[in-house]
Coordinates of C-alpha atoms in Angstrom, one line a residue:
M1234 CA 10.1 -1.8 15.0
I1235 CA 11.4 1.1 17.3
R1236 CA 13.9 2.4 14.6
S1237 CA 10.9 2.6 12.0
L1238 CA 8.5 4.4 14.3
W1239 CA 11.3 6.9 15.0
R1240 CA 11.8 7.4 11.3
A1241 CA 8.3 7.9 11.1
V1242 CA 7.9 10.6 13.5
R1243 CA 11.3 12.4 13.1
P1244 CA 10.1 15.0 10.6
Y1245 CA 8.2 16.5 13.6
P1246 CA 10.5 17.5 16.0
L1247 CA 8.7 20.6 17.2
A1248 CA 5.4 18.7 17.8
L1249 CA 7.5 16.3 19.7
T1250 CA 9.2 18.4 22.1
V1251 CA 5.8 20.0 22.6
L1252 CA 4.2 16.8 23.5
V1253 CA 7.1 15.6 25.7
V1254 CA 7.0 18.9 27.6
L1255 CA 3.1 18.8 28.1
Q1256 CA 3.2 15.2 29.4
I1257 CA 5.9 15.8 31.8
A1258 CA 4.2 19.0 33.1
A1259 CA 1.0 17.1 33.3
A1260 CA 2.5 14.0 35.0
A1261 CA 4.1 16.6 37.6
A1262 CA 0.8 18.1 38.3
G1263 CA -0.5 14.8 39.1
L1264 CA 2.3 13.8 41.2
L1265 CA 1.8 16.9 43.5
L1266 CA -1.8 16.1 44.0
P1267 CA -1.2 13.2 46.7
D1268 CA 1.0 15.6 48.7
L1269 CA -1.5 18.3 49.0
N1270 CA -4.0 15.8 49.9
A1271 CA -1.8 14.4 52.5
Q1272 CA -1.5 18.1 53.9
I1273 CA -5.2 18.2 54.0
I1274 CA -5.7 15.2 55.9
D1275 CA -2.7 15.4 58.4
R1276 CA -2.9 19.2 59.2
A1277 CA -6.7 19.9 58.8
V1278 CA -9.0 16.8 59.0
T1279 CA -7.1 14.8 61.7
A1280 CA -6.3 17.9 63.7
G1281 CA -9.8 19.0 63.3
S1282 CA -8.8 22.4 61.9
T1283 CA -11.1 23.0 59.2
G1284 CA -9.5 26.4 58.4
R1285 CA -6.5 24.9 56.9
V1286 CA -8.6 23.1 54.4
L1287 CA -9.2 26.1 52.0
G1288 CA -5.5 26.8 50.9
P1289 CA -4.6 23.1 50.3
A1290 CA -7.9 22.4 48.4
L1291 CA -7.6 25.3 46.1
G1292 CA -4.1 24.1 45.1
M1293 CA -5.4 20.7 44.4
F1294 CA -8.2 22.3 42.2
G1295 CA -5.7 24.6 40.3
L1296 CA -3.5 21.6 39.8
A1297 CA -6.2 19.3 38.9
A1298 CA -7.3 21.9 36.1
L1299 CA -3.8 22.5 34.9
Q1300 CA -3.3 18.8 34.5
V1301 CA -6.4 18.4 32.5
V1302 CA -5.5 21.2 30.1
L1303 CA -1.8 19.8 29.7
A1304 CA -3.0 16.2 29.2
M1305 CA -5.6 17.5 26.6
G1306 CA -2.7 19.4 24.7
A1307 CA -0.5 16.5 24.8
V1308 CA -3.3 14.0 23.4
Y1309 CA -3.9 16.8 20.5
A1310 CA -0.3 17.1 19.9
G1311 CA 0.3 13.3 19.8
A1312 CA -2.7 12.5 17.5
R1313 CA -1.3 15.0 15.0
V1314 CA 1.8 13.7 14.9
A1315 CA 0.6 10.0 14.6
L1316 CA -1.9 10.9 11.9
A1317 CA 0.7 12.8 10.1
A1318 CA 3.2 10.1 10.3
A1319 CA 0.6 7.4 9.0
R1320 CA -0.3 10.1 5.9
D1321 CA 3.6 10.2 5.1
L1322 CA 3.6 6.4 5.3
R1323 CA 0.6 5.9 3.1
G1324 CA 2.1 8.2 0.7
S1325 CA 5.6 6.5 0.6
V1326 CA 3.8 2.9 0.2
F1327 CA 1.7 4.4 -2.5
E1328 CA 4.8 6.0 -4.5
R1329 CA 7.0 2.8 -4.2
V1330 CA 4.1 0.8 -5.4
Q1331 CA 4.0 2.9 -8.5
E1332 CA 7.6 2.5 -8.9
L1333 CA 7.5 -1.3 -8.7
S1334 CA 7.9 -3.4 -11.9
C1335 CA 5.2 -5.5 -13.1
Q1336 CA 7.3 -8.4 -11.8
E1337 CA 7.5 -7.2 -8.4
F1338 CA 4.1 -5.8 -8.4
T1339 CA 2.8 -9.6 -9.2
G1340 CA 5.2 -10.9 -6.7
F1341 CA 3.3 -9.0 -3.8
G1342 CA -0.1 -9.0 -5.4
S1343 CA -2.8 -6.8 -5.3
P1344 CA -4.7 -7.9 -2.2
S1345 CA -1.4 -7.8 -0.2
L1346 CA -0.5 -4.4 -1.3
L1347 CA -4.1 -3.1 -0.5
A1348 CA -3.8 -4.6 3.1
R1349 CA -0.4 -3.0 3.4
T1350 CA -1.4 0.3 2.2
T1351 CA -4.6 0.5 4.6
N1352 CA -4.7 -2.1 7.2
D1353 CA -0.9 -2.3 7.8
V1354 CA -0.8 1.6 8.0
Q1355 CA -3.8 1.7 10.4
Q1356 CA -2.2 -0.7 12.7
V1357 CA 1.0 1.2 12.6
Q1358 CA -0.9 4.6 13.2
R1359 CA -3.0 2.9 16.2
V1360 CA 0.3 1.8 17.9
L1361 CA 1.9 5.3 17.4
I1362 CA -1.0 7.1 19.0
M1363 CA -0.4 4.7 22.0
V1364 CA 3.2 5.0 22.1
L1365 CA 3.0 8.8 21.9
A1366 CA 0.4 8.9 24.7
V1367 CA 3.1 7.2 27.1
V1368 CA 6.2 8.1 25.5
A1369 CA 7.0 10.7 28.5
T1370 CA 4.0 10.3 30.6
A1371 CA 4.9 6.8 31.7
P1372 CA 8.3 7.2 32.7
A1373 CA 8.1 10.6 34.1
T1374 CA 5.0 9.2 36.6
W1375 CA 7.1 6.1 37.2
I1376 CA 10.4 7.9 38.2
G1377 CA 8.2 10.8 39.9
G1378 CA 6.0 8.6 41.7
V1379 CA 8.8 6.5 43.2
V1380 CA 10.9 9.4 44.2
M1381 CA 7.8 11.0 45.8
A1382 CA 7.4 7.7 47.7
V1383 CA 10.6 7.2 48.8
R1384 CA 10.9 10.8 50.1
H1385 CA 7.9 10.3 52.5
D1386 CA 8.6 6.7 53.4
A1387 CA 11.3 4.5 52.0
Q1388 CA 10.3 1.2 53.7
L1389 CA 6.8 0.8 52.1
S1390 CA 8.0 2.3 48.8
M1391 CA 10.0 -1.1 48.3
V1392 CA 6.8 -2.5 47.5
V1393 CA 6.5 -1.0 44.4
L1394 CA 10.3 -2.0 43.3
A1395 CA 9.6 -5.4 44.4
V1396 CA 6.4 -5.6 42.0
A1397 CA 8.2 -4.2 38.9
P1398 CA 10.2 -7.3 37.9
V1399 CA 6.9 -9.5 38.2
L1400 CA 5.1 -7.3 35.8
G1401 CA 8.0 -7.2 33.4
A1402 CA 8.1 -11.2 33.7
L1403 CA 4.4 -11.5 33.0
T1404 CA 4.5 -9.1 30.1
T1405 CA 7.2 -10.8 28.2
V1406 CA 5.7 -14.2 28.5
V1407 CA 2.4 -12.9 27.3
I1408 CA 4.0 -10.8 24.3
R1409 CA 6.2 -13.8 23.2
R1410 CA 2.8 -15.9 22.9
I1411 CA 1.0 -13.1 21.1
R1412 CA 3.8 -12.4 18.3
P1413 CA 2.9 -15.9 16.4
H1414 CA -1.0 -15.1 16.5
S1415 CA -0.1 -11.5 15.2
H1416 CA 1.9 -12.9 12.3
A1417 CA -1.0 -15.4 11.7
A1418 CA -3.8 -12.7 11.8
Q1419 CA -2.1 -10.5 9.2
R1420 CA -1.6 -13.3 6.6
G1421 CA -5.2 -14.3 7.2
V1422 CA -6.1 -10.7 6.2
D1423 CA -4.2 -11.0 3.0
A1424 CA -6.0 -14.3 2.3
V1425 CA -9.3 -13.0 2.8
N1426 CA -8.5 -9.6 0.9
R1427 CA -7.5 -12.0 -2.1
V1428 CA -10.4 -14.3 -2.0
V1429 CA -13.0 -11.3 -1.9
R1430 CA -11.1 -9.6 -4.6
E1431 CA -11.0 -12.7 -7.1
Q1432 CA -14.7 -13.2 -6.2
L1433 CA -15.8 -9.7 -6.7
G1434 CA -13.7 -9.5 -10.1
G1435 CA -14.9 -13.0 -11.3
M1436 CA -18.6 -12.7 -10.4
R1437 CA -19.9 -13.4 -13.8
V1438 CA -17.5 -16.6 -14.4
I1439 CA -18.7 -17.8 -11.1
R1440 CA -22.3 -17.3 -11.7
A1441 CA -21.7 -18.8 -15.5
F1442 CA -20.3 -22.1 -13.8
A1443 CA -22.8 -22.0 -11.0
K1444 CA -19.7 -22.0 -8.5
D1445 CA -21.5 -19.8 -6.1
A1446 CA -21.3 -22.6 -3.3
H1447 CA -17.5 -23.5 -4.1
E1448 CA -16.7 -19.7 -3.6
Q1449 CA -18.6 -19.5 -0.4
E1450 CA -16.7 -22.5 0.9
R1451 CA -13.3 -20.9 -0.1
F1452 CA -14.2 -17.8 1.7
A1453 CA -15.4 -19.5 4.6
R1454 CA -12.0 -21.4 4.9
S1455 CA -10.1 -18.2 4.7
N1456 CA -12.4 -16.6 7.1
A1457 CA -12.2 -19.2 9.6
V1458 CA -8.2 -19.2 9.5
L1459 CA -8.4 -15.3 10.1
T1460 CA -11.2 -15.8 13.1
D1461 CA -9.0 -18.5 14.7
A1462 CA -5.7 -16.2 14.7
T1463 CA -7.5 -13.2 15.7
L1464 CA -9.2 -15.3 18.6
G1465 CA -5.5 -16.6 19.6
L1466 CA -4.6 -13.1 19.8
A1467 CA -7.7 -11.8 21.7
R1468 CA -7.3 -14.7 24.3
H1469 CA -3.6 -13.8 25.0
T1470 CA -4.5 -10.0 25.1
A1471 CA -7.4 -10.9 27.6
V1472 CA -5.2 -12.7 30.0
L1473 CA -2.6 -9.9 30.5
L1474 CA -4.8 -7.0 31.8
P1475 CA -6.4 -9.0 34.5
L1476 CA -2.9 -10.4 35.5
T1477 CA -1.3 -7.1 35.9
T1478 CA -4.5 -5.5 37.7
L1479 CA -4.4 -8.3 40.2
V1480 CA -0.6 -7.7 40.8
A1481 CA -1.2 -4.2 41.4
N1482 CA -4.0 -4.9 43.6
F1483 CA -1.8 -7.3 45.7
A1484 CA 0.8 -4.6 45.9
G1485 CA -1.8 -2.2 47.2
V1486 CA -3.0 -4.8 50.0
A1487 CA 0.8 -5.2 51.0
V1488 CA 1.3 -1.3 51.4
L1489 CA -2.0 -1.1 53.4
W1490 CA -1.2 -4.2 55.7
L1491 CA 2.2 -2.7 56.3
G1492 CA 1.2 0.6 56.8
A1493 CA -1.6 -0.4 59.4
G1494 CA 1.2 -1.4 61.8
R1495 CA 3.1 1.9 61.1
L1496 CA 0.2 3.8 62.0
A1497 CA -0.5 1.9 65.4
D1498 CA 2.9 2.8 66.6
G1499 CA 2.9 6.3 65.1
T1500 CA 5.7 6.0 62.7
I1501 CA 3.5 7.0 59.9
R1502 CA 0.7 9.5 59.5
V1503 CA -2.7 8.9 57.7
G1504 CA -2.1 11.3 55.0
T1505 CA 1.3 10.0 54.1
L1506 CA -0.2 6.6 53.7
V1507 CA -3.2 7.7 51.5
A1508 CA -0.3 9.9 49.6
L1509 CA 1.7 6.6 49.2
M1510 CA -1.4 4.7 47.8
S1511 CA -2.3 7.3 45.6
W1512 CA 1.3 7.4 44.3
L1513 CA 1.3 3.4 43.9
T1514 CA -1.8 3.9 42.0
Q1515 CA -0.4 6.3 39.5
V1516 CA 2.9 4.0 39.0
F1517 CA 0.8 1.2 38.5
G1518 CA -1.4 3.2 36.2
A1519 CA 1.4 4.0 33.9
S1520 CA 2.5 0.3 34.0
L1521 CA -0.8 -0.6 32.6
L1522 CA -0.5 2.0 29.6
L1523 CA 2.7 0.2 29.2
V1524 CA 1.3 -3.0 29.0
A1525 CA -1.5 -1.9 26.5
V1526 CA 1.3 -0.8 24.2
F1527 CA 3.1 -4.0 24.5
V1528 CA 0.1 -5.9 23.6
V1529 CA -0.5 -4.1 20.1
A1530 CA 3.3 -3.8 19.6
P1531 CA 3.5 -7.4 18.2
R1532 CA 0.9 -7.1 15.5
A1533 CA 2.3 -3.5 14.8
E1534 CA 5.8 -5.0 14.4
V1535 CA 4.4 -7.3 11.6
C1536 CA 2.8 -4.5 10.0
V1537 CA 5.9 -2.4 9.9
R1538 CA 8.0 -5.4 8.5
R1539 CA 5.4 -5.8 5.7
I1540 CA 5.5 -2.1 4.9
A1541 CA 9.2 -2.3 5.1
D1542 CA 9.3 -5.2 2.6
V1543 CA 7.5 -2.7 0.1
L1544 CA 9.6 0.3 0.8
A1545 CA 13.1 -1.8 0.5
P1546 CA 15.4 -0.8 -2.3
R1547 CA 15.4 -3.3 -4.9
A1548 CA 17.4 -3.8 -8.2
G1549 CA 14.2 -3.6 -10.2
L1550 CA 13.5 -0.7 -12.7
D1551 CA 15.8 1.9 -11.3
V1552 CA 15.6 5.5 -12.2
P1553 CA 19.0 6.6 -13.5
T1554 CA 20.6 9.2 -11.6
R1555 CA 21.5 11.2 -14.7
P1556 CA 18.8 10.3 -17.1
V1557 CA 19.0 11.2 -20.9
L1558 CA 16.5 14.0 -21.6
A1559 CA 16.5 14.1 -25.4
L1560 CA 16.3 11.7 -27.9
T1561 CA 18.9 11.1 -30.9
R1562 CA 16.8 9.6 -33.3
P1563 CA 13.2 10.2 -32.3
G1564 CA 10.4 7.8 -33.5
H1565 CA 13.0 5.0 -34.0
L1566 CA 12.4 1.5 -31.9
E1567 CA 15.4 -1.2 -32.0
V1568 CA 15.1 -4.2 -30.0
S1569 CA 18.3 -6.3 -30.1
G1570 CA 18.9 -9.6 -28.6
A1571 CA 16.3 -9.3 -26.2
A1572 CA 15.9 -11.9 -23.2
F1573 CA 13.6 -12.1 -20.6
R1574 CA 12.8 -14.4 -17.7
Y1575 CA 10.0 -14.1 -15.0
G1576 CA 11.2 -14.4 -11.6
G1577 CA 11.0 -18.1 -10.6
A1578 CA 10.4 -19.1 -14.1
E1579 CA 12.5 -22.1 -15.3
E1580 CA 13.0 -20.8 -19.0
P1581 CA 13.0 -17.4 -20.4
V1582 CA 10.0 -16.2 -22.2
L1583 CA 12.0 -14.4 -24.8
H1584 CA 15.3 -15.4 -26.2
G1585 CA 17.4 -13.2 -28.4
V1586 CA 14.8 -11.3 -30.1
D1587 CA 15.5 -8.6 -32.7
L1588 CA 13.0 -6.2 -33.9
A1589 CA 13.1 -2.6 -35.6
A1590 CA 10.5 -0.1 -36.5
S1591 CA 11.0 3.3 -38.2
P1592 CA 8.6 6.4 -38.0
G1593 CA 5.9 6.0 -40.8
E1594 CA 6.1 2.1 -40.6
T1595 CA 3.6 -0.5 -39.0
V1596 CA 5.0 -3.8 -37.7
A1597 CA 2.8 -6.5 -36.7
V1598 CA 3.7 -9.1 -34.2
I1599 CA 2.1 -12.5 -34.3
G1600 CA 2.5 -15.7 -32.8
P1601 CA 0.7 -18.5 -30.8
T1602 CA -0.5 -18.0 -27.3
G1603 CA 2.5 -17.7 -25.0
S1604 CA 4.8 -16.8 -27.5
G1605 CA 5.7 -13.7 -25.7
K1606 CA 4.2 -11.0 -27.7
S1607 CA 2.8 -9.1 -24.8
T1608 CA 6.0 -9.2 -22.9
L1609 CA 7.9 -8.0 -25.9
L1610 CA 5.9 -5.0 -26.0
G1611 CA 6.0 -4.4 -22.1
L1612 CA 9.9 -4.0 -22.4
V1613 CA 9.2 -1.0 -24.4
P1614 CA 7.8 1.4 -21.9
R1615 CA 9.9 -0.5 -19.2
L1616 CA 7.2 -2.3 -17.7
F1617 CA 9.8 -4.9 -17.4
D1618 CA 13.7 -4.6 -18.0
V1619 CA 15.5 -7.1 -20.5
T1620 CA 17.8 -9.9 -18.5
A1621 CA 19.8 -9.7 -21.7
G1622 CA 20.2 -7.6 -24.7
T1623 CA 18.9 -3.8 -25.2
V1624 CA 15.9 -1.9 -26.0
R1625 CA 16.3 1.4 -27.6
V1626 CA 13.8 3.9 -28.1
G1627 CA 14.7 7.2 -30.1
G1628 CA 18.6 5.7 -30.4
V1629 CA 18.8 5.5 -26.3
D1630 CA 18.6 2.4 -24.3
V1631 CA 15.4 2.7 -22.3
R1632 CA 17.3 2.0 -18.9
E1633 CA 19.0 5.6 -19.6
L1634 CA 16.0 7.6 -20.3
D1635 CA 13.8 9.8 -18.1
P1636 CA 10.8 7.8 -17.4
E1637 CA 8.7 11.1 -17.9
L1638 CA 10.3 11.2 -21.4
I1639 CA 9.4 7.2 -21.9
S1640 CA 5.9 8.2 -21.2
R1641 CA 5.8 11.0 -23.6
T1642 CA 7.5 9.1 -26.4
V1643 CA 5.7 5.7 -26.1
G1644 CA 2.0 5.1 -25.9
L1645 CA 0.7 1.7 -25.2
V1646 CA -2.6 0.3 -25.3
P1647 CA -2.8 -2.7 -23.1
Q1648 CA -4.3 -6.1 -23.9
K1649 CA -7.0 -5.3 -21.2
A1650 CA -8.3 -1.8 -21.4
H1651 CA -8.4 -0.4 -17.9
L1652 CA -10.1 2.7 -17.1
F1653 CA -10.3 4.8 -14.0
S1654 CA -13.2 6.2 -11.8
G1655 CA -13.8 9.7 -12.9
T1656 CA -15.2 11.0 -16.2
V1657 CA -14.3 10.4 -20.0
A1658 CA -12.3 13.7 -20.0
T1659 CA -10.1 12.7 -16.9
N1660 CA -9.5 9.3 -18.4
L1661 CA -8.5 10.6 -21.8
R1662 CA -6.1 13.3 -20.2
Y1663 CA -3.9 10.4 -18.7
G1664 CA -2.4 10.7 -22.2
K1665 CA -2.0 14.4 -22.0
E1666 CA -2.8 16.7 -18.8
D1667 CA -3.2 20.0 -20.4
A1668 CA -5.1 18.4 -23.7
T1669 CA -7.8 20.8 -24.8
D1670 CA -11.5 19.6 -25.4
A1671 CA -11.1 19.9 -29.2
E1672 CA -7.9 17.6 -28.8
L1673 CA -10.0 15.0 -26.9
W1674 CA -12.8 15.1 -29.4
H1675 CA -10.3 14.5 -32.3
A1676 CA -8.8 11.6 -30.7
L1677 CA -12.2 10.2 -29.7
E1678 CA -13.2 10.7 -33.6
V1679 CA -10.0 8.7 -34.7
A1680 CA -10.7 5.8 -32.1
Q1681 CA -14.5 5.6 -33.6
A1682 CA -15.4 6.5 -30.3
R1683 CA -17.1 10.1 -30.9
T1684 CA -20.6 9.0 -31.5
F1685 CA -21.0 6.9 -28.4
V1686 CA -19.4 9.5 -26.3
E1687 CA -21.8 12.3 -27.8
G1688 CA -24.6 10.1 -26.9
L1689 CA -23.8 9.8 -23.0
D1690 CA -25.0 12.2 -20.7
G1691 CA -22.5 14.7 -20.4
G1692 CA -20.5 13.8 -23.2
L1693 CA -16.8 14.5 -22.0
D1694 CA -18.1 15.1 -18.5
A1695 CA -20.0 11.8 -18.6
P1696 CA -19.1 9.6 -15.3
V1697 CA -16.8 6.4 -15.9
S1698 CA -17.0 3.9 -13.0
Q1699 CA -14.0 2.3 -11.7
G1700 CA -12.5 -0.2 -14.3
G1701 CA -15.1 1.3 -16.9
T1702 CA -17.5 -1.3 -15.9
N1703 CA -20.5 1.1 -17.0
V1704 CA -19.3 0.8 -20.8
S1705 CA -19.0 -2.1 -22.9
G1706 CA -15.8 -4.0 -23.6
G1707 CA -15.6 -2.4 -27.3
Q1708 CA -16.2 1.0 -26.0
R1709 CA -13.6 0.5 -23.2
Q1710 CA -11.0 -0.5 -25.8
R1711 CA -12.0 2.4 -28.2
L1712 CA -11.5 5.1 -25.1
A1713 CA -8.4 3.3 -24.1
I1714 CA -6.9 3.7 -27.9
A1715 CA -8.2 7.4 -27.6
R1716 CA -6.2 7.9 -24.5
A1717 CA -2.9 6.9 -26.2
L1718 CA -3.8 9.2 -29.2
V1719 CA -4.3 12.3 -27.1
G1720 CA -0.5 12.3 -26.1
R1721 CA 0.4 12.0 -30.0
P1722 CA 3.7 10.0 -29.0
D1723 CA 6.5 8.9 -31.3
I1724 CA 5.7 5.2 -30.9
Y1725 CA 2.4 3.3 -30.6
L1726 CA 2.1 0.1 -29.1
F1727 CA -1.3 -1.8 -29.6
D1728 CA -1.3 -5.2 -27.6
D1729 CA -4.3 -6.9 -29.3
A1730 CA -6.2 -3.8 -28.8
F1731 CA -8.9 -4.4 -31.3
S1732 CA -10.0 -7.5 -30.2
A1733 CA -13.2 -6.5 -28.9
L1734 CA -14.0 -4.7 -31.9
D1735 CA -16.4 -5.8 -34.8
H1736 CA -14.8 -6.0 -38.4
V1737 CA -16.5 -3.2 -39.7
T1738 CA -15.6 -0.6 -36.5
E1739 CA -11.9 -2.4 -36.7
A1740 CA -11.5 -1.3 -40.4
A1741 CA -12.7 2.2 -39.9
L1742 CA -10.5 2.5 -37.1
C1743 CA -7.3 1.2 -38.7
A1744 CA -7.9 3.5 -41.9
A1745 CA -8.2 6.5 -39.3
L1746 CA -5.2 5.2 -37.6
A1747 CA -3.2 4.9 -40.7
E1748 CA -3.8 8.6 -41.5
E1749 CA -3.3 9.7 -37.8
T1750 CA 0.0 7.9 -37.2
R1751 CA 1.5 8.1 -40.8
D1752 CA 4.5 9.9 -39.2
A1753 CA 4.9 7.6 -36.1
T1754 CA 6.0 4.3 -35.6
V1755 CA 3.4 1.6 -34.9
V1756 CA 3.9 -1.9 -33.4
L1757 CA 0.7 -3.9 -32.7
V1758 CA -0.2 -7.4 -31.5
S1759 CA -3.1 -9.0 -33.2
Q1760 CA -4.3 -12.4 -34.1
R1761 CA -6.6 -11.3 -36.5
D1762 CA -5.4 -11.9 -40.3
S1763 CA -7.4 -8.6 -41.5
T1764 CA -5.3 -6.5 -38.8
V1765 CA -1.9 -8.3 -39.7
R1766 CA -2.3 -8.0 -43.3
R1767 CA -2.3 -4.0 -43.1
A1768 CA 1.0 -3.9 -41.5
D1769 CA 4.1 -3.0 -43.7
R1770 CA 6.1 -5.7 -42.1
I1771 CA 5.0 -8.8 -40.1
V1772 CA 7.2 -10.4 -37.1
V1773 CA 6.4 -13.7 -36.1
L1774 CA 7.1 -15.1 -32.6
D1775 CA 7.5 -18.9 -31.7
E1776 CA 8.2 -20.1 -28.1
G1777 CA 10.0 -16.7 -27.5
R1778 CA 12.2 -16.5 -30.8
V1779 CA 11.6 -14.6 -33.8
V1780 CA 10.9 -17.4 -36.5
G1781 CA 9.8 -15.4 -39.2
E1782 CA 9.6 -11.7 -40.7
G1783 CA 8.2 -10.3 -44.0
S1784 CA 5.2 -9.6 -45.7
H1785 CA 1.8 -11.4 -45.7
E1786 CA 2.6 -13.0 -49.0
E1787 CA 6.4 -13.7 -48.0
L1788 CA 5.4 -15.3 -44.9
M1789 CA 2.7 -17.6 -46.4
A1790 CA 4.9 -18.9 -49.0
G1791 CA 7.9 -19.6 -46.6
N1792 CA 7.0 -19.8 -42.9
A1793 CA 5.2 -22.8 -41.5
T1794 CA 4.1 -21.0 -38.4
Y1795 CA 2.4 -18.2 -40.0
R1796 CA 0.7 -20.5 -42.3
D1797 CA -0.5 -22.6 -39.4
I1798 CA -2.0 -19.4 -37.9
M1799 CA -3.8 -17.9 -40.8
G1800 CA -5.0 -21.4 -41.9
A1801 CA -6.8 -21.7 -38.7
Q1802 CA -8.4 -18.5 -38.7
L1803 CA -9.6 -19.6 -42.5
T1804 CA -10.7 -22.8 -41.4
E1805 CA -12.8 -21.3 -38.3
A1806 CA -14.2 -18.5 -40.6
G1807 CA -15.3 -21.3 -43.3
T1808 CA -16.8 -23.2 -40.5
A1809 CA -18.9 -20.2 -39.2

């Protein structure tokens, strides 16, 4: 953990240097105060000479004011470094999440990644603030306090050195007991986040099936686990501070008891004994600061490990060191012998799939549920990487292409249309950042979305809520299609992108798309016979294998799988 924290603050050497200098100076000022206080007591108060009070008193006032200013500067510098490091860490986690493959993303899960980006980074920020607050103050106070005490009275100073191992042993025992509870608390945060996210996302399903009580029970169980782990952590934390305070008070009593005898025989002065007590208090105050850091350190250690898991290098979708920046055959798509297996799966989803499409051609992919249609389309923009075979875009293996070139070349409309919070325009410009309003309206017109966008309050500037929940499912799909059209890519991938549209709107959309994409390559996944029939060529998948390819008439005549799919739709239409 120490190495991870050092890496986080290392980019700010100047601020760290200022912090250490200010803390050492503030500690030195604080350590000189008891010496001046001893002079006032021994030379003025005890001797009854009030005239000698003014000089040391002014010195104490000046040192105290200087200590306050230096301490404030140190706190400010430490907070700036800690907050900047936390900002950098959040940014690094967010950037790394963007680079994760879909498979890796699924392995972590959205609730866990949310917790790591927010709660875990916040815990690290908290411990950084505490560590930076004592990084130089505690050692300087410890060493300086012991040196000053030994210089004035070596015998009584041994009390401090004798108590130090006791404090260390107490802290070690409690920290070992805290660590398992810290792990359990973070797992509990993940579990609560997961349940809450599922419940909020599936609210309609929960109410439709009257499962409110069941979901409340699920949340209660997760909440109870988190509460128990947090209470266990709090109990052990609550024990440590009173124990260390008790040890410090015993040490103070020992100094007073031993010092009383020394005062009686005149071997020590009253001012010196008071100064020793002050230095003892400062030393144990520094010890308590370190104890407070040790209390939060186990949970921060867990958070650091979880963040490191996200930031760790992986053999996933690596960006090539020398990416290809130009295509040799723009618009051409070739999938050769493609196989893909999800992590932990017993069987591959795809087995030796071959598919080719050229500019001006529309290829439809159809197959039973679970046949690998969406996975096949996901290989093209590198949402996944094949475990065998190759996928070539524009004549180049996608693993060798620059990621930005892939995004400009391939336009994907996923099965679940997702919109981001913002406006209609900001969502459409995901396809092309510098698109003009005229280009946006043209894309909306092709996607059969212009009419309803014009009816919105604000038009292109109409607000869109997170996930696009303030528009209907069909409107979301049409906006997602328009977003892909804005970029005018060479290859369009439609993954069941017309499922929420009525047949009239779908027919108008397909007719407009045919004109808009006549020079581009189109690959679409659909289960609707009306959509599939419009394709130039149809590829049939079954259990991850290509089991047929040809026109609608050819497949109806010679492919049993295709006939079964089409026959089921005809039967449903007749029944309806």
